Short mmCIF file of C-alpha atoms and ligand atoms in Angstrom, two decimals:
data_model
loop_
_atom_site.label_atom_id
_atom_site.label_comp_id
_atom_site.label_asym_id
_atom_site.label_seq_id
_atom_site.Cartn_x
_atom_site.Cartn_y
_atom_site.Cartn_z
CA UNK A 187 -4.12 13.89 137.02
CA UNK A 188 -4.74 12.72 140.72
CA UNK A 189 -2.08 10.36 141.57
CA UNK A 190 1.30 11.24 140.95
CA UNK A 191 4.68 9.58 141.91
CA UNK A 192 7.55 12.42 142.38
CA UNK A 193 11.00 10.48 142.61
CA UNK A 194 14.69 11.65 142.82
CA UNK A 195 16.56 10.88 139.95
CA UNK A 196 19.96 11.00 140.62
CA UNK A 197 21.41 9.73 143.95
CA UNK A 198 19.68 11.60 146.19
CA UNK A 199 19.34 15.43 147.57
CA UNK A 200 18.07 16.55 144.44
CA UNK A 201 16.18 18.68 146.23
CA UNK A 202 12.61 17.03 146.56
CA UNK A 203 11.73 18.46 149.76
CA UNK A 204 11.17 21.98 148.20
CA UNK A 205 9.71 20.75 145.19
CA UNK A 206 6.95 18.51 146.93
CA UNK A 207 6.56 21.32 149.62
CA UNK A 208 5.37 22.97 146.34
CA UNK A 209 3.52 20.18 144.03
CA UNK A 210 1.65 19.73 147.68
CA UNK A 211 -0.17 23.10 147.35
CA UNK A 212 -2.62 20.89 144.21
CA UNK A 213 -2.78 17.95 146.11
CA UNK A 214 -5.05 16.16 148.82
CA UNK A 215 -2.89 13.55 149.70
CA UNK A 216 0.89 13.03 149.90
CA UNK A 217 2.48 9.43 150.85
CA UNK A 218 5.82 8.49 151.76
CA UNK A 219 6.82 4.98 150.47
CA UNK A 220 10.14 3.66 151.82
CA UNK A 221 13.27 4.68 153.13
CA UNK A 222 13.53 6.11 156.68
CA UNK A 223 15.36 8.56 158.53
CA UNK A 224 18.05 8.53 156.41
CA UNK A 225 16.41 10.97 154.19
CA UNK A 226 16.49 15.07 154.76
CA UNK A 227 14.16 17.10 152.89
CA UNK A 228 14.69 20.95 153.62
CA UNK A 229 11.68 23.01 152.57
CA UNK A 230 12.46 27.25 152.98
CA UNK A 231 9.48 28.60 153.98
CA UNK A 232 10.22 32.77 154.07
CA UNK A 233 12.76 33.50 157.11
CA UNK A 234 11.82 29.42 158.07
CA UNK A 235 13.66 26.25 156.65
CA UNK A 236 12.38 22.70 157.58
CA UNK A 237 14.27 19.79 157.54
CA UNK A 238 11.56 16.39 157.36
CA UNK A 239 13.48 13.24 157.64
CA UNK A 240 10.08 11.07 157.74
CA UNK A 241 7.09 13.46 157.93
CA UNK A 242 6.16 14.38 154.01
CA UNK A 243 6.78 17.45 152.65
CA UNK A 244 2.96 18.36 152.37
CA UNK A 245 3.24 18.58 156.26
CA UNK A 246 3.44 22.59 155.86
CA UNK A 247 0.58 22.96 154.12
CA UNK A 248 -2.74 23.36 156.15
CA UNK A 249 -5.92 20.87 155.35
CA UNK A 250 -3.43 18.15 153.30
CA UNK A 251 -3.15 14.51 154.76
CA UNK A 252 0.06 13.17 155.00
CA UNK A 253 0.63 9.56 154.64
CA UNK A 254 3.62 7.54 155.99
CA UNK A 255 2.82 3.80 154.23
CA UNK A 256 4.18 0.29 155.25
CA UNK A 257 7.07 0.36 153.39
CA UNK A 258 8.74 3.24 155.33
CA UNK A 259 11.36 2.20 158.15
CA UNK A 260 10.15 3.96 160.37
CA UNK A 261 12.50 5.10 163.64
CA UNK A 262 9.99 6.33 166.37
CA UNK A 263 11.89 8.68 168.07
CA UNK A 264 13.04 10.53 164.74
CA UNK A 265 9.21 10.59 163.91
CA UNK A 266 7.98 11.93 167.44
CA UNK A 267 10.97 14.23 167.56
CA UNK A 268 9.75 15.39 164.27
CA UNK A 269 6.16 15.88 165.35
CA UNK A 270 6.85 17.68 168.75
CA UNK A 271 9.65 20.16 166.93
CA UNK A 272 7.21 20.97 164.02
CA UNK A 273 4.40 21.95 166.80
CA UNK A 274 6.64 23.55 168.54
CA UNK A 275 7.40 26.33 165.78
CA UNK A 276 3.15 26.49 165.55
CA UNK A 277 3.18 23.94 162.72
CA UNK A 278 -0.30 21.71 162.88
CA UNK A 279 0.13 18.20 163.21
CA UNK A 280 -2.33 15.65 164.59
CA UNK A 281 -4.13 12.53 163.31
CA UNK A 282 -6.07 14.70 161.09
CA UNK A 283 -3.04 15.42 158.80
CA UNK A 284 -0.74 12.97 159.59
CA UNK A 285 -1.34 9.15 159.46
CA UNK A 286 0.81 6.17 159.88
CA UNK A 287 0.69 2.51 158.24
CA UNK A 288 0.17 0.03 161.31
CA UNK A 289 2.41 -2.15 159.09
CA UNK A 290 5.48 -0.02 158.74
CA UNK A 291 8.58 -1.72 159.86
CA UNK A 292 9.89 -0.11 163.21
CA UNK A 293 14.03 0.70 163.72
CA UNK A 294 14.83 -0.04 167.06
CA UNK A 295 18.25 0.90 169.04
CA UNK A 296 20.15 -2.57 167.75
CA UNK A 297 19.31 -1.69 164.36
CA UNK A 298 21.06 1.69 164.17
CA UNK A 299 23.95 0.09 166.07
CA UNK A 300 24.02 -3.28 163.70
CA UNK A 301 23.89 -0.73 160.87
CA UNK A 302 27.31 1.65 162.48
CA UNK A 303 28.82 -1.75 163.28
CA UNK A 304 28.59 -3.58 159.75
CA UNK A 305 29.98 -0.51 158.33
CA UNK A 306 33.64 -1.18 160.16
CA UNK A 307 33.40 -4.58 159.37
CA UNK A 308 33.09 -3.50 155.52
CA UNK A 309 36.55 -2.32 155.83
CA UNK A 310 37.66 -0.75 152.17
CA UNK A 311 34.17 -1.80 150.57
CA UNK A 312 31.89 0.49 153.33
CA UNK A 313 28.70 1.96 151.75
CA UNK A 314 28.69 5.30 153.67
CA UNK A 315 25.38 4.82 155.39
CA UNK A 316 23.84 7.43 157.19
CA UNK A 317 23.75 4.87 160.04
CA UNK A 318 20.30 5.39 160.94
CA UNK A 319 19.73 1.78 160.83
CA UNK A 320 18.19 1.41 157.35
CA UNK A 321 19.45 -1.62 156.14
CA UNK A 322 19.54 -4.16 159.16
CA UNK A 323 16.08 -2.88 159.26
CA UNK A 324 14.91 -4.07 156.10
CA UNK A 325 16.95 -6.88 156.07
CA UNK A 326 15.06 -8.23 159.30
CA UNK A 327 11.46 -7.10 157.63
CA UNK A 328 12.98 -9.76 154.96
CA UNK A 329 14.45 -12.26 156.85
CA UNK A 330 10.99 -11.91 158.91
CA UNK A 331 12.19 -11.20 162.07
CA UNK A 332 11.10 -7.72 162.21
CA UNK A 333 8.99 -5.84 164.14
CA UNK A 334 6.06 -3.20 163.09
CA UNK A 335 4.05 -0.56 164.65
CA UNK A 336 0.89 -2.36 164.71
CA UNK A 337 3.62 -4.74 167.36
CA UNK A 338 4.25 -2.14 169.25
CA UNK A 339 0.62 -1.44 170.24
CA UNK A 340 -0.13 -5.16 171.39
CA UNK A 341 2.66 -5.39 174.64
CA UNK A 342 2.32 -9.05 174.68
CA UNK A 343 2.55 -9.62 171.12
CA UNK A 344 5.48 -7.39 171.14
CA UNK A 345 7.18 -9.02 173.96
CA UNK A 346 7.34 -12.65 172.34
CA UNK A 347 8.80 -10.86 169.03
CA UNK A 348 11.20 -8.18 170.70
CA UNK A 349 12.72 -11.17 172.71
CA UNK A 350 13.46 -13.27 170.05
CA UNK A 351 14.97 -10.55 167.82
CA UNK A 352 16.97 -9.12 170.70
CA UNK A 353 18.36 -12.33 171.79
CA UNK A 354 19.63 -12.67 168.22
CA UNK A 355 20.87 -9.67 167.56
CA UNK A 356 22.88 -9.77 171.51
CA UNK A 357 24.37 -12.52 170.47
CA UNK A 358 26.08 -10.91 167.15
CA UNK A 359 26.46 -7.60 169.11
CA UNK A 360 28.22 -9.37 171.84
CA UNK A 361 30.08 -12.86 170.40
CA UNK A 362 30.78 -11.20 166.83
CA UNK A 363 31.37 -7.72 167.53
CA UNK A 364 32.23 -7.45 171.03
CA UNK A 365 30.12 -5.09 172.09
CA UNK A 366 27.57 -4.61 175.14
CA UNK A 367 24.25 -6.13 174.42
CA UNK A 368 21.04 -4.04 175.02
CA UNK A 369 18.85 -4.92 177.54
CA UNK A 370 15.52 -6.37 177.21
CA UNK A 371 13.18 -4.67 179.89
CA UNK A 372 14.90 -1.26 179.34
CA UNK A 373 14.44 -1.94 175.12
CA UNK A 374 10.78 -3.20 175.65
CA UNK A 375 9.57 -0.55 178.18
CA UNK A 376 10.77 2.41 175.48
CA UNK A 377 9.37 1.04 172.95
CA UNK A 378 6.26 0.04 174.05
CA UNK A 379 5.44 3.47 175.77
CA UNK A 380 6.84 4.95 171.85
CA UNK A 381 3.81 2.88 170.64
CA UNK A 382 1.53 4.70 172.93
CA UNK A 383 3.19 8.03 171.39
CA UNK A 384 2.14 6.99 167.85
CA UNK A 385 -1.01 5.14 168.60
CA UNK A 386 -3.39 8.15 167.86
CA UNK A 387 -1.67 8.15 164.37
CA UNK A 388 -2.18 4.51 162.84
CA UNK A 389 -4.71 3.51 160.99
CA UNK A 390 -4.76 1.57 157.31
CA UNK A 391 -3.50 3.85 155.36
CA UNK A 392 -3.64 1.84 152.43
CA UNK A 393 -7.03 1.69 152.40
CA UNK A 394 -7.34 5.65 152.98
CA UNK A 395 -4.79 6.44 150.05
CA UNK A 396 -6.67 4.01 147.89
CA UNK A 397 -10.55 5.76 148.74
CA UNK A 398 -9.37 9.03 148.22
CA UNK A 399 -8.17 7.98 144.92
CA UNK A 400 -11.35 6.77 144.38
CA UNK A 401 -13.05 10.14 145.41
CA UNK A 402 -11.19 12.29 142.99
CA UNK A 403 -8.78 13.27 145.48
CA UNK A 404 -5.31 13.92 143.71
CA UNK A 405 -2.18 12.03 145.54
CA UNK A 406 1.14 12.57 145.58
CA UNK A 407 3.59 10.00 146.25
CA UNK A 408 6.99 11.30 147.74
CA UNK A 409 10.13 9.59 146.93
CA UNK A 410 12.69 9.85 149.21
CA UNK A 411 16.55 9.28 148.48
CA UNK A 412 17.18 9.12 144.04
CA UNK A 413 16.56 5.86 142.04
CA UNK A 414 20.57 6.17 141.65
CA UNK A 415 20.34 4.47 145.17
CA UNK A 416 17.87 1.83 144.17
CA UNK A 417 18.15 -1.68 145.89
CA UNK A 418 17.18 -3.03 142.54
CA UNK A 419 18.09 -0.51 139.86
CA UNK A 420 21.10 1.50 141.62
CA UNK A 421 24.80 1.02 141.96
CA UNK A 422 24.83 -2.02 143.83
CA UNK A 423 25.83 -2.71 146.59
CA UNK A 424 26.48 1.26 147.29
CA UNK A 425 22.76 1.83 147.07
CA UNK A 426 19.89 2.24 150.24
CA UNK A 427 18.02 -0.72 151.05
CA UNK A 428 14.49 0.33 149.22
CA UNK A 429 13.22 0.51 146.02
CA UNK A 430 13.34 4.13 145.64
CA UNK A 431 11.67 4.87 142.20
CA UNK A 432 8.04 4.00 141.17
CA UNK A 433 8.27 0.58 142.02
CA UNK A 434 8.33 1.23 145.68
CA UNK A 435 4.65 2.67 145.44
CA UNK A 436 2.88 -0.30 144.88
CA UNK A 437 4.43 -2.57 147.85
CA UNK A 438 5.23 0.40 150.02
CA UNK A 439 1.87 2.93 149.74
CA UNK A 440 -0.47 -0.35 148.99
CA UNK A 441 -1.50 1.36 146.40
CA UNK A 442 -2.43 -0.50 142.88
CA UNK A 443 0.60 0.59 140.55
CA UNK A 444 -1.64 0.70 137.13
CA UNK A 445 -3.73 3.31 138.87
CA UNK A 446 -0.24 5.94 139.11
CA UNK A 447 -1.35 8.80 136.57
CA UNK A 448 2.01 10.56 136.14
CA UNK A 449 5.67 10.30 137.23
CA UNK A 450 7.93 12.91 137.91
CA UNK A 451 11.72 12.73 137.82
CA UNK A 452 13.49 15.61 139.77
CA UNK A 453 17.37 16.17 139.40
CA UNK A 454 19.70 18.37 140.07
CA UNK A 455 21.30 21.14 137.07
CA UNK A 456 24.53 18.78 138.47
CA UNK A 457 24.88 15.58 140.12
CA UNK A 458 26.22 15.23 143.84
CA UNK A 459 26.53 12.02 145.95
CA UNK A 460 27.17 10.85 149.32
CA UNK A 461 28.92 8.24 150.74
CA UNK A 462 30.84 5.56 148.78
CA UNK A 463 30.24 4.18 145.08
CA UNK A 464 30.81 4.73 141.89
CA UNK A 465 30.04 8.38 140.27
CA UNK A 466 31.17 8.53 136.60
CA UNK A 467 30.77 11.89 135.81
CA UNK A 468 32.19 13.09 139.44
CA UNK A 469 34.94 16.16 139.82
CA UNK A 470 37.41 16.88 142.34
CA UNK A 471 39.94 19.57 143.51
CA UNK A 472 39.15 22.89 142.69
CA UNK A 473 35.82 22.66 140.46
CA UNK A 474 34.32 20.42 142.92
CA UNK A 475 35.28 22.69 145.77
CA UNK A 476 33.26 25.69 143.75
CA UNK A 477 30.49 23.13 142.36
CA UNK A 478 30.38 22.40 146.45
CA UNK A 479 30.52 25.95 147.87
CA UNK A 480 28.19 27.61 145.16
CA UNK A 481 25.33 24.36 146.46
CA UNK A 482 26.61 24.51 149.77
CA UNK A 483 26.08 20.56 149.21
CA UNK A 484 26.41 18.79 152.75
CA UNK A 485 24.01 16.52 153.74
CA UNK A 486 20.97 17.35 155.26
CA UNK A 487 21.18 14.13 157.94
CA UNK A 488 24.21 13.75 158.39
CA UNK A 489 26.25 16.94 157.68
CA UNK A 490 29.02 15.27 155.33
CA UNK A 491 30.31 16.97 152.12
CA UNK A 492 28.41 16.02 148.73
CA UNK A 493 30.79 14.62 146.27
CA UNK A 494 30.03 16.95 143.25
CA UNK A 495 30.04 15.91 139.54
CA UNK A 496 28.59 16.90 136.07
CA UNK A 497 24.91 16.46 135.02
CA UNK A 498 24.96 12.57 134.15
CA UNK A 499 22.37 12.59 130.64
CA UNK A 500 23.11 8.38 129.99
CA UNK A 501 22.18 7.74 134.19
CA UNK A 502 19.58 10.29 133.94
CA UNK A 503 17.89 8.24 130.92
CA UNK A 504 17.92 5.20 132.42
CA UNK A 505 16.92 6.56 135.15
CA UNK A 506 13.61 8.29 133.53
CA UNK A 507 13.05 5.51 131.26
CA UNK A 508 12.66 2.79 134.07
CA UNK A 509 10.59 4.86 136.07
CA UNK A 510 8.13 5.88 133.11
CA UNK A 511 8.72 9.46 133.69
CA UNK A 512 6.23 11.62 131.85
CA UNK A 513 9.06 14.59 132.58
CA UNK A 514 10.99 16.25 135.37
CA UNK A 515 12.21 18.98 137.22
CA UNK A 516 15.23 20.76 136.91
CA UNK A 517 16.31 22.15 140.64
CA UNK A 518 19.42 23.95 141.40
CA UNK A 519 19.86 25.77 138.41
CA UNK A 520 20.90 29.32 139.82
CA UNK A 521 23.94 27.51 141.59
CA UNK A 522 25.56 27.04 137.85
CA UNK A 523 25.78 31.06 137.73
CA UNK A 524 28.92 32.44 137.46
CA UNK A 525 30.34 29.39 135.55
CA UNK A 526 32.03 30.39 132.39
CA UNK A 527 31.53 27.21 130.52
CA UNK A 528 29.13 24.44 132.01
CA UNK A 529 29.95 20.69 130.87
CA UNK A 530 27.56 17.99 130.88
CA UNK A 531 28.70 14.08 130.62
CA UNK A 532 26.86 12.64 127.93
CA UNK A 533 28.53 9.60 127.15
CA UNK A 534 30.19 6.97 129.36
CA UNK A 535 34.10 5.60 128.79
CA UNK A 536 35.92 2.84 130.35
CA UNK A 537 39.61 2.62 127.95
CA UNK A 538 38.52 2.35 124.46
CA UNK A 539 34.75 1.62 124.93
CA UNK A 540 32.63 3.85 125.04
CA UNK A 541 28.64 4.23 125.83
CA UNK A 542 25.60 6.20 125.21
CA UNK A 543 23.36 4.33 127.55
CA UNK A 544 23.79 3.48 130.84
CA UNK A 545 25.38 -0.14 130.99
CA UNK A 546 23.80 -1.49 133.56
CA UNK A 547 24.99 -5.07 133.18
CA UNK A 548 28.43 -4.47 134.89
CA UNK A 549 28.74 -5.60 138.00
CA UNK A 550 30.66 -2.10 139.32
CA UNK A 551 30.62 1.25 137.29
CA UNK A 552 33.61 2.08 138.91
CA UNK A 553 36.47 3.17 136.63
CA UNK A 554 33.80 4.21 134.42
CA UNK A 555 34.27 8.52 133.42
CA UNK A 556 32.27 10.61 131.39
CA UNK A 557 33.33 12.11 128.20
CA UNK A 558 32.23 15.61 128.60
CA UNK A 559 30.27 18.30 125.99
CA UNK A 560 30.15 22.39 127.26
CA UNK A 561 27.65 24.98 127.23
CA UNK A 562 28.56 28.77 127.05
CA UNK A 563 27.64 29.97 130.95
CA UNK A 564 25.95 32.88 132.13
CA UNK A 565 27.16 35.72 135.12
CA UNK A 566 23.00 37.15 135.33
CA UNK A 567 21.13 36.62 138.89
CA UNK A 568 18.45 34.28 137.97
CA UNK A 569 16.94 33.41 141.22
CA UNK A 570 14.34 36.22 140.94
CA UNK A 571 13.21 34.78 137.76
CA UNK A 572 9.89 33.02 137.17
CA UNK A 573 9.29 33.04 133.71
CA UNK A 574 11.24 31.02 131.14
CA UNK A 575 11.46 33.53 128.67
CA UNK A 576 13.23 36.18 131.16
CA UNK A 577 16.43 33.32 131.69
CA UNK A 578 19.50 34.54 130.02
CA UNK A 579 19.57 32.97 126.43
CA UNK A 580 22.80 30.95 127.81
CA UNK A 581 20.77 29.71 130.69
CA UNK A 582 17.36 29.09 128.19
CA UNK A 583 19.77 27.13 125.69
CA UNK A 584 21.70 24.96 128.25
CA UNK A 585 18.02 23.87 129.63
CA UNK A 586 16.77 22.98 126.06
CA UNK A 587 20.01 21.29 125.08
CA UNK A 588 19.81 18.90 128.20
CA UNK A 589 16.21 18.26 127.55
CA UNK A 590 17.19 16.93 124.45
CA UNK A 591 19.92 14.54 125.47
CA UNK A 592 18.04 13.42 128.16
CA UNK A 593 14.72 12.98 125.57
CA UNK A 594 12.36 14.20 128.24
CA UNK A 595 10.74 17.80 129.05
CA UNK A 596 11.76 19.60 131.98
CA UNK A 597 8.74 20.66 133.76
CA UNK A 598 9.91 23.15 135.98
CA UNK A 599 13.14 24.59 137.09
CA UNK A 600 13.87 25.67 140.89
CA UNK A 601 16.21 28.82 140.64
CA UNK A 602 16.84 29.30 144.35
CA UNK A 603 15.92 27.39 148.00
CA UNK A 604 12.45 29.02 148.49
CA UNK A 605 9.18 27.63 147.71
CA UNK A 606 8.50 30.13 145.13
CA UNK A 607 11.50 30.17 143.32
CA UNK A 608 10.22 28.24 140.62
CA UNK A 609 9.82 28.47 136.71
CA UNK A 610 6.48 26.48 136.04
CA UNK A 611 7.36 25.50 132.52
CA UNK A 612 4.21 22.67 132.21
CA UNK A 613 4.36 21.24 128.80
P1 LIG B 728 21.56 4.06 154.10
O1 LIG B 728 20.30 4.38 153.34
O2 LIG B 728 21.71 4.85 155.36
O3 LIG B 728 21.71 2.60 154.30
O4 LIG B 728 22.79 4.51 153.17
C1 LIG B 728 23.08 3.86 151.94
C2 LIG B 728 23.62 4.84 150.91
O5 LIG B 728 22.57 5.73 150.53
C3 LIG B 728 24.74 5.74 151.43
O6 LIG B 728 25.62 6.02 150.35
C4 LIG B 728 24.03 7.02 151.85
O7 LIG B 728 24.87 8.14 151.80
C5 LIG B 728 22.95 7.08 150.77
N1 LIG B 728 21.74 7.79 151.20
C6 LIG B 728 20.78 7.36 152.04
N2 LIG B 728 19.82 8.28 152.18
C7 LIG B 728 20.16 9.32 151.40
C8 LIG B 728 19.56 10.57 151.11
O8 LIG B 728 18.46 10.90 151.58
N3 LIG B 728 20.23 11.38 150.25
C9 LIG B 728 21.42 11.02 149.68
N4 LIG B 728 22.01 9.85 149.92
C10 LIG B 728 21.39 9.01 150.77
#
């Protein structure tokens, strides 16, 4: 199967990094398709963890091309800071392996500060952002006042475009907010000589993912954040600014969409969140604290603590069924050791109603819970396990029974933070 979309299917951190890191060793190409910075993907390499917020995941395996396509944000400095720190623990990166869409939008200085700023303004109704300017970014690509790399590369060009977005976005900084505007020569000047920093690096990559498609090579296609977070399909308006799931491959790699072989859902044994917005099936005081502690869930951007919660089957469903998942991947699992009883949410209750499908024609999910079935637990180690026949029976049945409310096979099942802790359970 050569081209292969890999997407988060919860709200995020379900723990793609790792399990790209690993699909990467089959494939020739991996592409990221939106999002930004605000992403963290942590890939444990032996004694050596990673944490990519734009670079793909296939970046740490020698002789694979990684892709960063038009629909990424894409915040220069992160990316550059990325490159040089990745060198600098003898990690290969140059054009070779790493290429970058001339049309990706860039994040510039007022967009990360628009982003911090519209937060306060949001008063009771914030989102949480990670602030690293994601949606002021796409919402000038939209409004078409945005700027890309290939801008960046032309001075001139750039100056006519930077000066008209910057006197714009001074005047809201300064008249709406109150804060000090950013000046134009010192805003220009960076950016500009960024552009010379990424230069060697753009090309159409488009047109590369789409040949190597045509030459048999296989391609992955990295989601970043979960489809939970889904401008479109997500819990509006506490969702990123992208379209997260399948959809985003299309627009984002420029990559035909009928010509996707396979799609790959990966969630957690749980759920976790960050930032505001409704979670049905979340917890809180004491088995959130362990659900926490056992994950060690904090985010891998910004540092804040996950909100924890029960594996979600009716989100998961919808989740898999609008992204045409042929399967997914279980991660996590050995963090639900030690639990005597492990509950799952597989039905959705507001009152008296109740629902076994995700009711996605409310305008908020909030005061939504989940009505709750148990599994029996298990107290083995199972992070040294590779085979799915050498899981406790416990651990064996609770996988099966959550395949089978969910109405999809689990693939494979990450049982611990390194690259090989995996159960390859291809069905
Ligand atoms: P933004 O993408 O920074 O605009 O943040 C919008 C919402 O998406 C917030 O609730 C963030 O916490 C969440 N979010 C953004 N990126 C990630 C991610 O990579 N993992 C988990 N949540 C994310």
């Amino acid at each position: 199967m050569p081209c292969t979309s890999v997407f988060g299917a919860q709200w995020g951190d379900e723990g793609k990094g790792k399990i790209i890191d690993r699909l990467s060793a089959n494939a020739d190409v991996v592409v990221r398709y939106q999002g930004g910075a605000n992403a963290g993907h942590t890939v444990v390499v032996g004694a050596e963890e990673y944490i990519l917020h734009l670079i793909p995941s296939g970046i740490l395996h020698p002789g694979k091309v990684n892709v960063i396509g038009q629909g990424v944000a894409l915040d220069p400095v992160q990316f550059l800071d990325e490159v040089d720190g990745l060198r600098a623990r003898g990690v290969a990166v140059d054009p070779s392996n790493l290429r970058l869409s001339a049309n990706a939008h860039v994040i510039f200085e007022y967009h990360m500060r628009l982003d911090q700023l519209a937060e306060r303004w949001r008063g009771e109704g914030r989102i949480g952002t990670t602030g690293r300017g994601i949606g002021p970014a796409y919402a000038d690509k939209t409004a078409r006042t945005g700027l890309r790399v290939c801008d960046l590369l032309e001075p001139e060009h750039c100056k006519t475009r930077l000066r008209a977005a910057l006197a714009e976005k001074n005047a809201l900084i300064e008249r709406v907010h109150g804060c000090e505007p950013f000046d134009f020569d010192t805003q220009f000047d960076r950016y500009v000589s960024l552009g010379d920093r990424l230069r060697s690096f753009v090309c159409d990559t488009g047109a590369e993912v789409r040949a190597a498609a045509d030459g048999g090579k296989h391609v992955l296609f990295e989601g970043a954040q979960g489809f939970m977070l889904d401008i479109d399909g997500g819990t509006y308006p506490y969702v990123t600014s992208s379209n997260t799931g399948v959809a985003g491959i299309a627009a984002g790699a420029g990559f035909p969409p009928g010509r996707i072989d396979r799609s790959i859902g990966i969630a957690k044994a749980y759920c976790t969140r960050v930032g505001e917005g409704p979670f049905p099936s979340e917890l809180h005081g004491a088995e959130a604290e362990r659900l926490r502690a056992a994950g060690n869930e904090f985010g891998a951007t910004t540092g804040r603590p996950r909100r924890c919660g029960l594996f979600d089957v009716p989100a998961m469903r919808y989740s898999l069924e609008l992204n045409g998942a042929d399967g997914w991947i279980m991660t996590n699992l050995d963090v639900l050791t030690g639990f005597d009883e492990i509950r799952v949410g597989t039905r959705y209750r507001r009152g008296d109603e109740r629902w076994h499908d995700y009711p996605a024609h409310l305008p908020t999910l909030a005061g939504i819970t989940v009505e709750a079935e148990g599994r029996p637990g298990w107290t083995e180690d199972i992070t040294g396990v590779r085979m799915f026949a050498d899981l406790p029976r416990t651990a064996r049945e609770y996988v099966q029974w959550v395949e089978e409310q969910v109405g999809s096979p689990v693939l494979m099942i990450s049982v611990g933070p390194d690259r090989d802790q995996v159960i390859d359970r291809e069905v």
